[in-house]
Amino acid sequence: MEIDKDFSYTEALVACPECDLIHSVPKIREGEQGRCIRCGALLFVRHKNSLNRSLAFALTGLMFFILANMFPLLTFQLEGQSESNRLIDGAIAFWNAGYWELGIVVFISSVVAPLAVLLVLITLLLPMQLNRFPFSPQFQIRLLTHLKPWAMSEIFILGIIVAFVKLQDFADVSVGLSLIAFVLMVVATVMAYLTLDESALWSRLKEIRT
Ligand SMILES: [Zn+2]
């Protein structure tokens, strides 16, 4: 493990992003932030309880993911007939219409990627909460970085599904419980990413190891 070498949080040298002045940064505590002594630019921020909050957002996101898959996403009414669509039906509709590549993309971005992001976050942060070392933090953090664009694109994909559905010229389209759960899941996931402080993560891992 080369955590110490690459991610040491004590006595690190930080260059100011604005004026390039080099600062020697001592151990940073939670809730602290540092500014350049010459130009005042922000050098670093360490959020309070970053890991706990990120875990809480990830668990909330997982709950909304389950809800989003349990109820109808949209309900259409046409000439007295009512039809409900689930989250997964967006992908199936593309597949059945012959756009199987699009079906796979929609399936990955609306089901696989959001779930993967939440599970990676939880399997990384939950053991740490219980004072245990996660199975492979380096791999998990790399995964999170790769999955990030997918985690942010669901709204866009959802827009495509809704547009696709509307093009079908259905009379009445009503929003189902799943759509609300889905949007809340995306918000929770984005918040989990935003609150996760990688420096806090590495220094916590170091504490658990020793
Ligand atoms: Zn500066």
PDB file of C-alpha atoms in Angstrom, residues 54-164:
ATOM      1  CA  SER A  54     -21.771  10.866   1.992  1.00  0.00           C
ATOM      2  CA  LEU A  55     -22.750   7.447   3.378  1.00  0.00           C
ATOM      3  CA  ALA A  56     -26.114   8.815   4.536  1.00  0.00           C
ATOM      4  CA  PHE A  57     -26.784  10.236   1.052  1.00  0.00           C
ATOM      5  CA  ALA A  58     -25.769   6.929  -0.571  1.00  0.00           C
ATOM      6  CA  LEU A  59     -28.117   4.914   1.692  1.00  0.00           C
ATOM      7  CA  THR A  60     -30.931   7.393   0.987  1.00  0.00           C
ATOM      8  CA  GLY A  61     -30.188   7.050  -2.718  1.00  0.00           C
ATOM      9  CA  LEU A  62     -30.396   3.254  -2.493  1.00  0.00           C
ATOM     10  CA  MET A  63     -33.782   3.501  -0.783  1.00  0.00           C
ATOM     11  CA  PHE A  64     -35.051   5.757  -3.586  1.00  0.00           C
ATOM     12  CA  PHE A  65     -33.563   3.407  -6.189  1.00  0.00           C
ATOM     13  CA  ILE A  66     -35.616   0.530  -4.761  1.00  0.00           C
ATOM     14  CA  LEU A  67     -38.749   2.710  -4.704  1.00  0.00           C
ATOM     15  CA  ALA A  68     -38.065   3.885  -8.271  1.00  0.00           C
ATOM     16  CA  ASN A  69     -38.125   0.272  -9.427  1.00  0.00           C
ATOM     17  CA  MET A  70     -41.242  -0.711  -7.512  1.00  0.00           C
ATOM     18  CA  PHE A  71     -43.825   1.690  -8.875  1.00  0.00           C
ATOM     19  CA  PRO A  72     -44.888   2.953 -12.313  1.00  0.00           C
ATOM     20  CA  LEU A  73     -42.765   5.706 -13.810  1.00  0.00           C
ATOM     21  CA  LEU A  74     -45.421   7.098 -16.113  1.00  0.00           C
ATOM     22  CA  THR A  75     -49.029   6.155 -16.708  1.00  0.00           C
ATOM     23  CA  PHE A  76     -50.729   6.735 -20.038  1.00  0.00           C
ATOM     24  CA  GLN A  77     -54.429   6.881 -20.653  1.00  0.00           C
ATOM     25  CA  LEU A  78     -55.784   6.528 -24.144  1.00  0.00           C
ATOM     26  CA  GLU A  79     -59.400   5.960 -25.057  1.00  0.00           C
ATOM     27  CA  GLY A  80     -60.264   4.587 -21.674  1.00  0.00           C
ATOM     28  CA  GLN A  81     -57.275   2.276 -21.576  1.00  0.00           C
ATOM     29  CA  SER A  82     -54.564   2.817 -19.037  1.00  0.00           C
ATOM     30  CA  GLU A  83     -50.971   1.653 -19.301  1.00  0.00           C
ATOM     31  CA  SER A  84     -48.188   2.013 -16.759  1.00  0.00           C
ATOM     32  CA  ASN A  85     -44.505   2.022 -17.486  1.00  0.00           C
ATOM     33  CA  ARG A  86     -41.802   1.044 -15.075  1.00  0.00           C
ATOM     34  CA  LEU A  87     -38.245   2.361 -15.052  1.00  0.00           C
ATOM     35  CA  ILE A  88     -36.971  -0.663 -16.926  1.00  0.00           C
ATOM     36  CA  ASP A  89     -39.651  -0.346 -19.633  1.00  0.00           C
ATOM     37  CA  GLY A  90     -37.795   2.590 -21.200  1.00  0.00           C
ATOM     38  CA  ALA A  91     -34.934   0.280 -22.121  1.00  0.00           C
ATOM     39  CA  ILE A  92     -37.307  -2.521 -23.176  1.00  0.00           C
ATOM     40  CA  ALA A  93     -39.288  -0.138 -25.405  1.00  0.00           C
ATOM     41  CA  PHE A  94     -36.142   0.896 -27.293  1.00  0.00           C
ATOM     42  CA  TRP A  95     -35.050  -2.748 -27.559  1.00  0.00           C
ATOM     43  CA  ASN A  96     -38.418  -3.878 -28.901  1.00  0.00           C
ATOM     44  CA  ALA A  97     -38.568  -0.982 -31.356  1.00  0.00           C
ATOM     45  CA  GLY A  98     -35.332  -2.287 -32.893  1.00  0.00           C
ATOM     46  CA  TYR A  99     -33.031   0.297 -31.299  1.00  0.00           C
ATOM     47  CA  TRP A 100     -31.221  -2.315 -29.230  1.00  0.00           C
ATOM     48  CA  GLU A 101     -28.022  -0.238 -28.852  1.00  0.00           C
ATOM     49  CA  LEU A 102     -30.095   2.580 -27.391  1.00  0.00           C
ATOM     50  CA  GLY A 103     -31.928   0.050 -25.236  1.00  0.00           C
ATOM     51  CA  ILE A 104     -28.635  -1.110 -23.722  1.00  0.00           C
ATOM     52  CA  VAL A 105     -27.445   2.473 -23.120  1.00  0.00           C
ATOM     53  CA  VAL A 106     -30.729   3.370 -21.435  1.00  0.00           C
ATOM     54  CA  PHE A 107     -30.630   0.184 -19.339  1.00  0.00           C
ATOM     55  CA  ILE A 108     -27.074   0.879 -18.174  1.00  0.00           C
ATOM     56  CA  SER A 109     -27.695   4.537 -17.389  1.00  0.00           C
ATOM     57  CA  SER A 110     -31.113   4.161 -15.797  1.00  0.00           C
ATOM     58  CA  VAL A 111     -30.594   0.934 -13.831  1.00  0.00           C
ATOM     59  CA  VAL A 112     -27.049  -0.504 -13.803  1.00  0.00           C
ATOM     60  CA  ALA A 113     -24.913   2.633 -13.344  1.00  0.00           C
ATOM     61  CA  PRO A 114     -27.006   4.314 -10.607  1.00  0.00           C
ATOM     62  CA  LEU A 115     -27.114   1.068  -8.631  1.00  0.00           C
ATOM     63  CA  ALA A 116     -23.376   0.443  -9.147  1.00  0.00           C
ATOM     64  CA  VAL A 117     -22.487   3.948  -7.923  1.00  0.00           C
ATOM     65  CA  LEU A 118     -24.573   3.564  -4.771  1.00  0.00           C
ATOM     66  CA  LEU A 119     -23.273   0.069  -4.012  1.00  0.00           C
ATOM     67  CA  VAL A 120     -19.633   1.115  -4.475  1.00  0.00           C
ATOM     68  CA  LEU A 121     -20.164   4.116  -2.178  1.00  0.00           C
ATOM     69  CA  ILE A 122     -21.859   1.979   0.471  1.00  0.00           C
ATOM     70  CA  THR A 123     -19.330  -0.882   0.353  1.00  0.00           C
ATOM     71  CA  LEU A 124     -16.573   1.707   0.677  1.00  0.00           C
ATOM     72  CA  LEU A 125     -18.021   3.888   3.438  1.00  0.00           C
ATOM     73  CA  LEU A 126     -20.075   1.474   5.537  1.00  0.00           C
ATOM     74  CA  PRO A 127     -17.112  -0.705   6.639  1.00  0.00           C
ATOM     75  CA  MET A 128     -15.201   2.476   7.533  1.00  0.00           C
ATOM     76  CA  GLN A 129     -18.111   3.587   9.670  1.00  0.00           C
ATOM     77  CA  LEU A 130     -17.767   0.248  11.503  1.00  0.00           C
ATOM     78  CA  ASN A 131     -14.002   0.767  11.841  1.00  0.00           C
ATOM     79  CA  ARG A 132     -13.142  -1.843   9.241  1.00  0.00           C
ATOM     80  CA  PHE A 133     -10.979  -1.529   6.172  1.00  0.00           C
ATOM     81  CA  PRO A 134     -12.943  -1.728   2.870  1.00  0.00           C
ATOM     82  CA  PHE A 135     -11.923  -4.591   0.590  1.00  0.00           C
ATOM     83  CA  SER A 136     -10.093  -2.421  -1.959  1.00  0.00           C
ATOM     84  CA  PRO A 137     -10.357   1.342  -1.454  1.00  0.00           C
ATOM     85  CA  GLN A 138      -8.074   2.185  -4.384  1.00  0.00           C
ATOM     86  CA  PHE A 139     -10.154   0.105  -6.789  1.00  0.00           C
ATOM     87  CA  GLN A 140     -13.442   1.399  -5.359  1.00  0.00           C
ATOM     88  CA  ILE A 141     -12.384   5.041  -5.641  1.00  0.00           C
ATOM     89  CA  ARG A 142     -11.209   4.483  -9.214  1.00  0.00           C
ATOM     90  CA  LEU A 143     -14.589   2.906  -9.994  1.00  0.00           C
ATOM     91  CA  LEU A 144     -16.392   5.906  -8.504  1.00  0.00           C
ATOM     92  CA  THR A 145     -14.393   8.264 -10.711  1.00  0.00           C
ATOM     93  CA  HIS A 146     -15.255   6.236 -13.819  1.00  0.00           C
ATOM     94  CA  LEU A 147     -18.926   5.962 -12.874  1.00  0.00           C
ATOM     95  CA  LYS A 148     -19.310   9.666 -12.117  1.00  0.00           C
ATOM     96  CA  PRO A 149     -20.376  10.786 -15.620  1.00  0.00           C
ATOM     97  CA  TRP A 150     -22.998   8.021 -15.641  1.00  0.00           C
ATOM     98  CA  ALA A 151     -24.317   9.049 -12.266  1.00  0.00           C
ATOM     99  CA  MET A 152     -24.931  12.568 -13.543  1.00  0.00           C
ATOM    100  CA  SER A 153     -26.535  11.677 -16.859  1.00  0.00           C
ATOM    101  CA  GLU A 154     -29.719  10.005 -15.715  1.00  0.00           C
ATOM    102  CA  ILE A 155     -31.828  13.142 -15.938  1.00  0.00           C
ATOM    103  CA  PHE A 156     -30.751  13.523 -19.543  1.00  0.00           C
ATOM    104  CA  ILE A 157     -31.551   9.893 -20.322  1.00  0.00           C
ATOM    105  CA  LEU A 158     -34.876  10.234 -18.556  1.00  0.00           C
ATOM    106  CA  GLY A 159     -35.628  13.256 -20.736  1.00  0.00           C
ATOM    107  CA  ILE A 160     -35.052  11.117 -23.811  1.00  0.00           C
ATOM    108  CA  ILE A 161     -37.412   8.431 -22.519  1.00  0.00           C
ATOM    109  CA  VAL A 162     -40.109  10.995 -21.763  1.00  0.00           C
ATOM    110  CA  ALA A 163     -39.651  12.616 -25.196  1.00  0.00           C
ATOM    111  CA  PHE A 164     -39.780   9.191 -26.829  1.00  0.00           C
TER     112      PHE A 164
END
